[in-house]
Coordinates of C-alpha atoms and ligand atoms in Angstrom, one line a residue:
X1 CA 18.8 159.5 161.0
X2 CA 21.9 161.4 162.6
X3 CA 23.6 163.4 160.7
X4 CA 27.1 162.5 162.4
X5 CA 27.9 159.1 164.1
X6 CA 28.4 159.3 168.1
X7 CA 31.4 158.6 169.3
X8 CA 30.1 155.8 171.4
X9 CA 29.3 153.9 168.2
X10 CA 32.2 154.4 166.5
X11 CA 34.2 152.9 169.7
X12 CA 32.3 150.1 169.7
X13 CA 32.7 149.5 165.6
X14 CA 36.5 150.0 166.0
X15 CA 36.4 147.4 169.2
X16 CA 34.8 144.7 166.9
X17 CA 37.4 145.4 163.6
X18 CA 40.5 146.2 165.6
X19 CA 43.2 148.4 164.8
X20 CA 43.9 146.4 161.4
X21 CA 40.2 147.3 160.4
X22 CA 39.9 150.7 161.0
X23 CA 41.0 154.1 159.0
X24 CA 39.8 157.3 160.1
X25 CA 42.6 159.6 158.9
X26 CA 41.8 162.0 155.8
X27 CA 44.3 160.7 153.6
X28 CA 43.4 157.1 154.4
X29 CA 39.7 157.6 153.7
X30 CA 40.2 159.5 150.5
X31 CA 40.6 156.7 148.1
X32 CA 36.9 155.5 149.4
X33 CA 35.3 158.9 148.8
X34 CA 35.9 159.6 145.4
X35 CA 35.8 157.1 142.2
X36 CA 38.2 156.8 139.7
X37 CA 36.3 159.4 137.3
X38 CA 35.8 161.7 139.9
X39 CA 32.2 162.8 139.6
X40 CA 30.8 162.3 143.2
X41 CA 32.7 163.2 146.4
X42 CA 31.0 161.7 149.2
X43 CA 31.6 161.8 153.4
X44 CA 32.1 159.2 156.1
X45 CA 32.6 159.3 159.7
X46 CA 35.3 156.1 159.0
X47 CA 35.9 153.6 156.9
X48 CA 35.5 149.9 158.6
X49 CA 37.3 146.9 156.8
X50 CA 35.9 143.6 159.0
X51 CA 37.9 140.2 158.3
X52 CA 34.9 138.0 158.6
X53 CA 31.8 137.6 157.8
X54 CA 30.9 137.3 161.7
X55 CA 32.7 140.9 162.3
X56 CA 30.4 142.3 159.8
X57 CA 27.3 141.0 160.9
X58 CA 28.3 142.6 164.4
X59 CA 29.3 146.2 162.8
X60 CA 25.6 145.8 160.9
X61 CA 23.9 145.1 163.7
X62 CA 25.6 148.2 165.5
X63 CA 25.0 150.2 162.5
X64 CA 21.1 148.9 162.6
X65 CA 20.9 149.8 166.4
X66 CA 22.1 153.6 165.6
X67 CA 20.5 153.9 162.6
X68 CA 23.8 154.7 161.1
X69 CA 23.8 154.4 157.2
X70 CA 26.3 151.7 155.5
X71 CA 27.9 152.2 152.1
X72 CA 29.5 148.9 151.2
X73 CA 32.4 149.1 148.8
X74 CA 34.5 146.6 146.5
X75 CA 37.1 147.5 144.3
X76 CA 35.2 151.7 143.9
X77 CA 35.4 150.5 140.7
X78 CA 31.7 150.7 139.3
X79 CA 31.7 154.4 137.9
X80 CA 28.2 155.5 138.7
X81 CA 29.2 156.7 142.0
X82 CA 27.3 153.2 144.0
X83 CA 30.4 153.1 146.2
X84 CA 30.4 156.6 147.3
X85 CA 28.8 157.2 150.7
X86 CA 26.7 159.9 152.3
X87 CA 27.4 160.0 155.7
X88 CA 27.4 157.0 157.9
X89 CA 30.5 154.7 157.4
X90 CA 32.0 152.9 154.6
X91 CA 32.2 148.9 154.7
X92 CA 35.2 147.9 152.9
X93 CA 35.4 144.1 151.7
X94 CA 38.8 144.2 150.9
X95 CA 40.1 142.0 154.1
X96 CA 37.3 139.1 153.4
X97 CA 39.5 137.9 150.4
X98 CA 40.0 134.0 150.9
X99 CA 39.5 131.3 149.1
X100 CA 37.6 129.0 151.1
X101 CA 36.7 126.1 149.0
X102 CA 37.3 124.9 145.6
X103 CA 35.7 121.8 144.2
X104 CA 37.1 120.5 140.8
X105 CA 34.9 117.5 140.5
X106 CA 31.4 119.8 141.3
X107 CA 33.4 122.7 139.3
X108 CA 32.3 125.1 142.2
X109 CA 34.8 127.8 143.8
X110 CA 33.5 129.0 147.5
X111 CA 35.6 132.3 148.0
X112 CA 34.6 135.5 150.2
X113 CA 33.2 138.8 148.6
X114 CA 36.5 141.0 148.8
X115 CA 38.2 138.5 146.5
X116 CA 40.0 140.6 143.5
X117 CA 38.4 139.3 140.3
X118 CA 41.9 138.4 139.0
X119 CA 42.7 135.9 141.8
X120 CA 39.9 134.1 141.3
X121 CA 40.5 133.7 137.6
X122 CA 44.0 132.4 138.6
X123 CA 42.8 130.0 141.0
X124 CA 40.7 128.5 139.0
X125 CA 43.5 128.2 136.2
X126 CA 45.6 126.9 138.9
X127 CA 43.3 123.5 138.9
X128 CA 42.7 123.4 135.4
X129 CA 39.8 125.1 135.2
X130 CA 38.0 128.5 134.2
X131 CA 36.4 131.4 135.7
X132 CA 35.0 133.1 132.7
X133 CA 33.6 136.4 134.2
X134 CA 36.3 139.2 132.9
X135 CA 36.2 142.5 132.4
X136 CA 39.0 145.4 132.4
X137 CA 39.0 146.0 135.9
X138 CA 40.0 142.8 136.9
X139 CA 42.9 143.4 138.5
X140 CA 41.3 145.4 141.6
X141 CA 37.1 144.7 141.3
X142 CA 36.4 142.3 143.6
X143 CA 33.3 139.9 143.3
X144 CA 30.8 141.3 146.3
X145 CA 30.6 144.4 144.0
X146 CA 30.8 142.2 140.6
X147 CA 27.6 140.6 142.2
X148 CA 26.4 143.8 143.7
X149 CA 26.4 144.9 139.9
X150 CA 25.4 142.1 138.0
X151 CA 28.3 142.9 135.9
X152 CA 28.8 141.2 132.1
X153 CA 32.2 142.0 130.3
X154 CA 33.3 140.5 127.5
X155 CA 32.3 136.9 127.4
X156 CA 28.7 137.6 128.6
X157 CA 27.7 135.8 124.5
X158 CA 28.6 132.3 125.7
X159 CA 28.7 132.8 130.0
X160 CA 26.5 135.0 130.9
X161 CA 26.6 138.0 133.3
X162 CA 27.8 137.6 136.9
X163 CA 24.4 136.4 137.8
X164 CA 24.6 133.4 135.7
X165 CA 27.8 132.7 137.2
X166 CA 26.6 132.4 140.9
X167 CA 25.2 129.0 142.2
X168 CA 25.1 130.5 146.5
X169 CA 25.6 133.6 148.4
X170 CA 26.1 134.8 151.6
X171 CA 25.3 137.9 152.5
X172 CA 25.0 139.7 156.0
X173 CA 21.5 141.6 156.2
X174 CA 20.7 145.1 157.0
X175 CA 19.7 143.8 160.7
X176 CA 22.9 141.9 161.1
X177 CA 21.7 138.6 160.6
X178 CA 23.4 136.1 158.6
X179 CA 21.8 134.8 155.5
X180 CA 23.7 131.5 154.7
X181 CA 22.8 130.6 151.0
X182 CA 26.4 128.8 150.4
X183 CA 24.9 126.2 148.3
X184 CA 26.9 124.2 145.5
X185 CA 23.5 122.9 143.5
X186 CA 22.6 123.0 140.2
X187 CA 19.2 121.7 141.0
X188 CA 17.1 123.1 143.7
X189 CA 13.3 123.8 143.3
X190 CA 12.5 125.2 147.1
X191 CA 10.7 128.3 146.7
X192 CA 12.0 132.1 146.1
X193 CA 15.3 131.8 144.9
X194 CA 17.2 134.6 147.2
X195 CA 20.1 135.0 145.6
X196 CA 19.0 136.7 142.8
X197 CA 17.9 139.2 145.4
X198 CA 21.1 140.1 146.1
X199 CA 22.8 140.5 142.6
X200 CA 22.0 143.4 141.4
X201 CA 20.9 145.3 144.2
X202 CA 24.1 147.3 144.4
X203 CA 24.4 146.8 148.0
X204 CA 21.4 148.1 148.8
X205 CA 20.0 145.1 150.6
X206 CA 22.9 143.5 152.2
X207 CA 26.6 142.9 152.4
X208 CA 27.7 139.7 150.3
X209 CA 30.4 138.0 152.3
X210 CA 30.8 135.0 150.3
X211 CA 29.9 132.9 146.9
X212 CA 29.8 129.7 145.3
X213 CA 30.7 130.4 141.9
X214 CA 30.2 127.9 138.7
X215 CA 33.9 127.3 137.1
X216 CA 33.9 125.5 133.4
X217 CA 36.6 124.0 132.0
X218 CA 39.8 125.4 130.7
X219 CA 39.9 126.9 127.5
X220 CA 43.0 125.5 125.4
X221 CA 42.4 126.7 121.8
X222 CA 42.0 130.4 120.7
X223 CA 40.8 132.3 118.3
X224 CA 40.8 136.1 117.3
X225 CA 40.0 137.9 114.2
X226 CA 39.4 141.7 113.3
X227 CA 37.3 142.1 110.3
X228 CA 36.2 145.6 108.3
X229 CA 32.5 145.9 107.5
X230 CA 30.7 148.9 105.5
X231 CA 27.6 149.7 107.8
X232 CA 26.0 148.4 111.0
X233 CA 23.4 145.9 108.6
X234 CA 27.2 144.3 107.7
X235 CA 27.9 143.7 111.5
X236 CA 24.7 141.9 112.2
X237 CA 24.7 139.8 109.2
X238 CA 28.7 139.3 110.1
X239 CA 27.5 138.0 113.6
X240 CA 24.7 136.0 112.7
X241 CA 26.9 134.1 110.8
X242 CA 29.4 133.6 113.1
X243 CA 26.8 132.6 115.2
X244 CA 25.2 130.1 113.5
X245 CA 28.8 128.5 112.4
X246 CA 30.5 128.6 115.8
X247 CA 27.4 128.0 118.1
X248 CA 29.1 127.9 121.8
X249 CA 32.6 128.5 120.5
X250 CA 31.9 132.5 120.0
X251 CA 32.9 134.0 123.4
X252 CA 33.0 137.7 121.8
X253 CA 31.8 139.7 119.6
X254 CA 32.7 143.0 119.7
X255 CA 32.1 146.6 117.5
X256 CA 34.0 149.2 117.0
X257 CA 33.0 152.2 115.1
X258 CA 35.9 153.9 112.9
X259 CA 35.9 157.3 115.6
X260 CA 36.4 155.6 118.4
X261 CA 39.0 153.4 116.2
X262 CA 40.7 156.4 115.2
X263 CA 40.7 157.4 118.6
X264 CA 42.8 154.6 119.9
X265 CA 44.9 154.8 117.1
X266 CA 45.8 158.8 118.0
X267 CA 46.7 157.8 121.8
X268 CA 47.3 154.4 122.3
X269 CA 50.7 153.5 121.8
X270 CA 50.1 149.6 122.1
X271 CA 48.1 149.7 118.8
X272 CA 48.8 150.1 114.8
X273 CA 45.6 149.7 112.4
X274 CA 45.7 146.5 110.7
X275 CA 44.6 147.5 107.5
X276 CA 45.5 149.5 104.5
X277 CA 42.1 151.3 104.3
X278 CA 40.1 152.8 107.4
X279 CA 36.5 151.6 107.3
X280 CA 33.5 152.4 108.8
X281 CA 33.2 149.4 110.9
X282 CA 35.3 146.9 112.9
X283 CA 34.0 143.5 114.2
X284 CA 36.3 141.8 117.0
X285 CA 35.8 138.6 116.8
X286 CA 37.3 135.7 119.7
X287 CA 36.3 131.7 119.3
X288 CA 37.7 129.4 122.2
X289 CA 37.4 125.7 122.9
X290 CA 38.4 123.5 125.7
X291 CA 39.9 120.9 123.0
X292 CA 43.3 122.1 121.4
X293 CA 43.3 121.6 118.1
X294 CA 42.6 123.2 114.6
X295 CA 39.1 123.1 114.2
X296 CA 38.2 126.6 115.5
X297 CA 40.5 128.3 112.7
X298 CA 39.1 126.4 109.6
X299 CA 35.6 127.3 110.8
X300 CA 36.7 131.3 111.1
X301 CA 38.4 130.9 107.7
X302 CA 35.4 129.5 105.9
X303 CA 32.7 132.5 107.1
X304 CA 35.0 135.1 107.0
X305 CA 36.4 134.2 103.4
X306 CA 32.3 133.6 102.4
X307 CA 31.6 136.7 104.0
X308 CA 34.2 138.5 102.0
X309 CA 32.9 136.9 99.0
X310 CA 29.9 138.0 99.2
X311 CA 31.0 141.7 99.5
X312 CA 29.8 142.6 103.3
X313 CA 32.7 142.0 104.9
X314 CA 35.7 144.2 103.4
X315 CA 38.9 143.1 104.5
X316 CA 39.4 140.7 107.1
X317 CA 43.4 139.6 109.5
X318 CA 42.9 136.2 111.9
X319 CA 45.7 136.6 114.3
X320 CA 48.0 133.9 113.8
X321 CA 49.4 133.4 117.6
X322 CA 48.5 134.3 121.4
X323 CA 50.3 137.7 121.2
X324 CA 48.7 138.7 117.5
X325 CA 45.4 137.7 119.3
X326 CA 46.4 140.2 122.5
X327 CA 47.3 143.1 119.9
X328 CA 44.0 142.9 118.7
X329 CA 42.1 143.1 122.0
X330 CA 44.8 146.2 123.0
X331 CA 42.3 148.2 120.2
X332 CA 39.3 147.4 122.1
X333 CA 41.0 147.8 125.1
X334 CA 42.3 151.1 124.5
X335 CA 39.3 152.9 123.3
X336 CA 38.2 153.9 127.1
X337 CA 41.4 155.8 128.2
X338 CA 41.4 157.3 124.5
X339 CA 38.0 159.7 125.0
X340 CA 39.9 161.1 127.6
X341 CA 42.4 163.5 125.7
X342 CA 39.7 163.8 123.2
X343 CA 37.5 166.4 126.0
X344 CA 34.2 165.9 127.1
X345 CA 32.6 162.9 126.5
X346 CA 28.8 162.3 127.0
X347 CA 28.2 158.4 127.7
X348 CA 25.7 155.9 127.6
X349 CA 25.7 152.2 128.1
X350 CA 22.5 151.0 126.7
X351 CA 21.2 147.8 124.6
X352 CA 18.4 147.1 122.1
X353 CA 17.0 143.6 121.2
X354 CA 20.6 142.4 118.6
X355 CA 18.2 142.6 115.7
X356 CA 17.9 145.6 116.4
X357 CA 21.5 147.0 116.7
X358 CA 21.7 148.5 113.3
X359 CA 18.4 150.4 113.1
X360 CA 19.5 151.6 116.9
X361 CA 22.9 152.5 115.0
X362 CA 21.5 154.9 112.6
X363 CA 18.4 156.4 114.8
X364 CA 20.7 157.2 117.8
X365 CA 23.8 158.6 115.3
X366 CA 21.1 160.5 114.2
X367 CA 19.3 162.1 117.5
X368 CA 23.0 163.2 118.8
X369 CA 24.2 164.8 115.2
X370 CA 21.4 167.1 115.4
X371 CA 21.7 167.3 119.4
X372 CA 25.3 168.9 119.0
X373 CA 26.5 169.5 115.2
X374 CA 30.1 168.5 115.5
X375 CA 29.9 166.4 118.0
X376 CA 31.8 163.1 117.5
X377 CA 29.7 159.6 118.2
X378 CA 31.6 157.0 119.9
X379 CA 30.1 153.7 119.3
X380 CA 31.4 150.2 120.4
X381 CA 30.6 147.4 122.6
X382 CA 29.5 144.2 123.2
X383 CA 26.8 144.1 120.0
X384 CA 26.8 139.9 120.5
X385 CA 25.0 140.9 123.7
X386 CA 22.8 144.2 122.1
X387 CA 25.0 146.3 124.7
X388 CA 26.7 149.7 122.9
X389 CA 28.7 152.4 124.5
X390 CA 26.7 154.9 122.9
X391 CA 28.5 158.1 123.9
X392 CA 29.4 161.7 122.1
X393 CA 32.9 163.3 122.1
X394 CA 32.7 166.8 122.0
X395 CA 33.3 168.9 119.2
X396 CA 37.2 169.6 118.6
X397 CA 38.0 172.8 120.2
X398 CA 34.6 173.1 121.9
X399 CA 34.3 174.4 125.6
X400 CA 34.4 171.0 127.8
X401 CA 32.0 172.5 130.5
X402 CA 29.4 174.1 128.1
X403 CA 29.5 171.0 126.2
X404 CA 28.5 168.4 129.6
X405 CA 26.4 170.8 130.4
X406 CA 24.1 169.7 128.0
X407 CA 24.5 166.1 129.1
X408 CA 20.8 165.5 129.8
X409 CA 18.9 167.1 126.6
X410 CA 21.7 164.6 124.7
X411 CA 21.0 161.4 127.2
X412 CA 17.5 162.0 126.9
X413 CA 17.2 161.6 123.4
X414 CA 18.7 158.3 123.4
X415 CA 17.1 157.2 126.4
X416 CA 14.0 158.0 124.7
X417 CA 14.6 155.8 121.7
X418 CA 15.8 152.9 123.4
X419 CA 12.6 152.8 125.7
X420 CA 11.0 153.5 122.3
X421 CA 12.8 150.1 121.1
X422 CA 12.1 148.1 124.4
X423 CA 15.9 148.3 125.4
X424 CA 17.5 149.5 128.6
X425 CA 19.1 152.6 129.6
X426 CA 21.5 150.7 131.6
X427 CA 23.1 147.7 130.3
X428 CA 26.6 146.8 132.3
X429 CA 27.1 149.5 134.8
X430 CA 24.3 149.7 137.4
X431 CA 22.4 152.8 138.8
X432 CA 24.2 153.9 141.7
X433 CA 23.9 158.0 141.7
X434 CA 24.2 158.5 138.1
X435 CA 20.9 156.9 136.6
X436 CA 18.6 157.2 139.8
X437 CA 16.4 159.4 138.0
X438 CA 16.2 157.4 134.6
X439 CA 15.1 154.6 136.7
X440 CA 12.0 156.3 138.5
X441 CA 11.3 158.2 134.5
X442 CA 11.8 154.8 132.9
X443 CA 10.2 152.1 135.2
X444 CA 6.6 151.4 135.5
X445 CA 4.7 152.5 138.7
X446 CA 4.6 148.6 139.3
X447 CA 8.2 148.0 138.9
X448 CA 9.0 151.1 141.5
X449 CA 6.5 149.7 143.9
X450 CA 7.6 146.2 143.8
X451 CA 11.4 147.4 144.4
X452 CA 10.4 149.7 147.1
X453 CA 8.7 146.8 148.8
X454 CA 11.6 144.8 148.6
X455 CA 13.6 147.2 150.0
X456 CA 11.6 148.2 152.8
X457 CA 11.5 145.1 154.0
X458 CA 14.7 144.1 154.1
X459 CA 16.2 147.6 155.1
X460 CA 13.4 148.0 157.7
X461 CA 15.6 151.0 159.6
X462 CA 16.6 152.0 156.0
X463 CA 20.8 152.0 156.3
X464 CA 21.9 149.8 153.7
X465 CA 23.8 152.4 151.1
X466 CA 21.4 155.2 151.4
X467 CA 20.2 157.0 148.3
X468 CA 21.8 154.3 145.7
X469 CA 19.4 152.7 143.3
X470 CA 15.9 153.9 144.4
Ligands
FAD501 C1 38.3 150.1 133.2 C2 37.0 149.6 133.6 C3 36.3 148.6 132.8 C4 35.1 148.1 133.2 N1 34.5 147.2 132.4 C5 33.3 146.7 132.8 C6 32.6 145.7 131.9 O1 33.1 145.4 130.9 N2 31.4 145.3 132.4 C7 30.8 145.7 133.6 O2 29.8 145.2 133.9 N3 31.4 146.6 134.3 C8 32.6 147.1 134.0 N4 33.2 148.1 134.7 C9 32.5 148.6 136.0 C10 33.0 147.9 137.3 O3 34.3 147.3 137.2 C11 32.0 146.8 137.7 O4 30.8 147.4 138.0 C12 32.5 146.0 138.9 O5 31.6 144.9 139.0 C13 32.4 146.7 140.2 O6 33.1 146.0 141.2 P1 33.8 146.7 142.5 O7 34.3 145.7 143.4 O8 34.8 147.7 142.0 O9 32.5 147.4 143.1 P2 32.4 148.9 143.7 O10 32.6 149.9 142.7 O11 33.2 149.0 145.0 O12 30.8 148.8 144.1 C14 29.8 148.7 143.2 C15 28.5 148.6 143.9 O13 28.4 147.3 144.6 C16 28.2 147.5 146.0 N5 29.1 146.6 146.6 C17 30.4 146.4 146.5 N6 30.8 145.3 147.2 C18 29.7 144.8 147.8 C19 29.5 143.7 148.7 N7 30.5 142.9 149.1 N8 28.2 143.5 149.1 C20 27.2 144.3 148.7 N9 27.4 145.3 147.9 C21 28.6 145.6 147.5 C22 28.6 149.0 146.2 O14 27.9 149.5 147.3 C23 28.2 149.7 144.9 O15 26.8 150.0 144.9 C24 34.5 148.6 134.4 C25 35.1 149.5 135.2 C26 36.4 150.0 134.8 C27 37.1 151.0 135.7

């Protein structure tokens, strides 16, 4: 593999992507080195943005010819450095954005894989329907690298993650060849299904250059309630209930530990705490249904007021309109930009079996107490999916660098127990650069093996976002 790219290939890139497709100046290749958190700062010889699926299959196919390493990128928005190249050239998405289809009747949207997550939500609003994958990068992720990631957000309870959200793909693959997979079927029994190659693979098999994406329809009744709960036993119980009353109509079901609470109470200033008391926990609780109509805010009532009656659940507020409903979000919302003031912050996105949330609660609380005395856990997430941001703020005043620099004796410990409980290390975010070790510690020799021989045959001159992953 050449460690820089001739000149002669790069001519011949910039000849198929045109002026309009091509940066190669420092500042303009900046943005694609680096992610937003900083923690990897990678090189390219240029950064190629092809318009069509047919220009990328020709800058592949140069790409394969030179054995010149690809790193595909989206929105740079996945935050375990998958985007970041190492050598070679970047492929930017961002000018394959259209719309190409959209089917109201099959509710199926066709668009291309630099589409912004956002735009898609709005176009399926525009024809009265929904596109339910949302997350808070919505605004510049686009959906080759919410594929690329299998990503879930917060209405993975009643949708699913990306993958269950895909009905075709097209992708370009590693030898330039076009894979057209652009099917609109919810039935079709004929053999492997490919797709679910693809999603997942954090670009390490191929570029998607277009889906068909399921749509549902539009949600016209809304629900949101923040309730207080005593320990994590309380939130389980809370969303087993909920659960069991609400059925489809739970879309979210989020916790929130009081520190991280506290946090976004110190440095938000969107949000004021509901209640007169702090408490240990917070449930976040959003119902939705596509029929307007009352029925969704007699059913919270009734298990939140039982709940409360029988003494798990503390104190309880419903919001009461659309922008009471967004205030509470702004507390989950917040919580990521307020560990950032708060120093160094040792994170992991892991999930257990939901049963087990609250013993993985208390076991985990306890492994980084005694890993740092002081430090601060930071729990929240998605605990309707068994998916907690596990992570440890460091102790107040404590050195920042001395502090990450025990990252891996911290990760390790809960790493450890959630293998112990049968959960994974990485539930939302990926691999990328960040957990390519975990993966080879935590996978079985089989696993490795069968990945490898996926990848090796579909990457046969092995360019397809070097180092990512495996
Ligand atoms: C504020 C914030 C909140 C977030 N919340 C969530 C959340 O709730 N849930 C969640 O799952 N994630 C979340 N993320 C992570 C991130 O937004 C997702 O991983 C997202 O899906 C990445 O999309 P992207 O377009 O930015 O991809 P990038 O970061 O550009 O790329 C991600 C990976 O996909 C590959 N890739 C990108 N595009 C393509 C393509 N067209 N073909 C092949 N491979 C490609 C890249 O090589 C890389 O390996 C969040 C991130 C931020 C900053």
């Amino acid at each position: 593999m050449p460690d820089t790219v001739p000149q002669s290939v790069l001519d011949a890139l910039r000849d198929v992507v045109g002026r309009k497709g091509w940066i190669d100046d420092e500042a303009g290749m900046e943005p694609h080195l680096v992610e937003r958190r900083s923690l990897w700062r990678g090189t390219c010889a240029a950064v190629v943005r092809p318009a069509s699926t047919e220009e990328t299959a020709r800058v592949i196919e140069i790409c394969a010819a030179a054995r010149v390493p690809v790193t595909p990128q989206g929105g740079n928005t996945g935050g375990v450095g998958g985007g970041v190249p190492e050598g070679g050239i970047v492929l930017s998405a961002a000018r394959m954005n259209h719309i190409r289809a959209v089917d109201p009747l099959n509710h199926t949207m066709t668009v291309e894989g630099g589409c912004v997550l956002a735009t898609i939500q709005e176009a399926a609003n525009e024809v009265g329907c929904l596109f339910p994958l949302s997350l808070a990068a919505e605004g510049s992720c686009q959906i080759g690298g919410n594929l690329s990631t299998n990503a879930g957000g917060i209405q993975v309870l009643r949708y699913g993650n990306a993958r269950d959200l895909v009905l075709g793909l097209e992708v370009v693959l590693p030898d330039g060849r076009v894979w057209d997979g652009l099917r609109s079927l919810r039935k079709n029994n004929t053999g492997y299904d490919l797709k679910h190659l693809f999603i997942g693979a954090e670009g390490t098999l191929g570029i998607i250059t277009a889906a068909v994406l399921k749509l549902y329809p539009a949600i016209h009744a809304r629900e949101a309630a923040l309730v207080a709960l005593s320990d994590p036993e309380s939130v389980l119980d809370l969303f087993v209930r909920v659960r069991d009353a609400c059925g489809d109509a739970l879309t979210a079901f989020e916790m929130i530990s009081r520190m991280p609470f506290d946090f976004a109470l110190k440095h938000s200033v969107r949000m004021r705490d509901p209640f007169e008391a702090p408490h240990p926990f917070y449930a976040l609780i959003e119902l939705t249904s596509p029929r307007p109509g009352g029925a969704l805010r007699e059913t919270l009532q009734a298990v939140l007021a039982r709940a409360i009656e029988d003494e798990f659940a503390k104190d309880a507020v419903i919001a009461t309109s659309e922008a009471q409903a967004k205030e509470l979000w702004t507390i989950r919302e917040d919580i990521n930009e307020a560990q950032i003031p708060e120093g160094g912050s040792i994170k992991h996105d892991v999930s257990v079996p939901i049963s087990r949330v609250p013993e993985f609660l208390r076991r985990a609380t306890d492994i980084l107490e005694r890993a740092v005395p002081g430090g601060r856990v930071i729990a929240f997430g998605h605990v309707g999916d068994g998916n907690i941001h596990f992570n440890l703020s460091q102790p107040e005043g404590a050195d920042t660098d001395a502090f990450m620099a025990e990252s891996n004796r911290v990760a390790h410990g809960v790493h450890d127990l959630v293998a112990e409980m049968e959960g994974s290390f990485s539930a939302e975010h990926g691999i990328g650069l960040h957990k390519r070790d975990l993966l080879k510690h935590y996978k079985s020799d089989v696993e490795m093996d069968l990945m490898w021989t996926v990848k090796r045959s579909l990457d046969a001159k092995s360019i397809m976002n070097l180092g990512k992953l495996l």
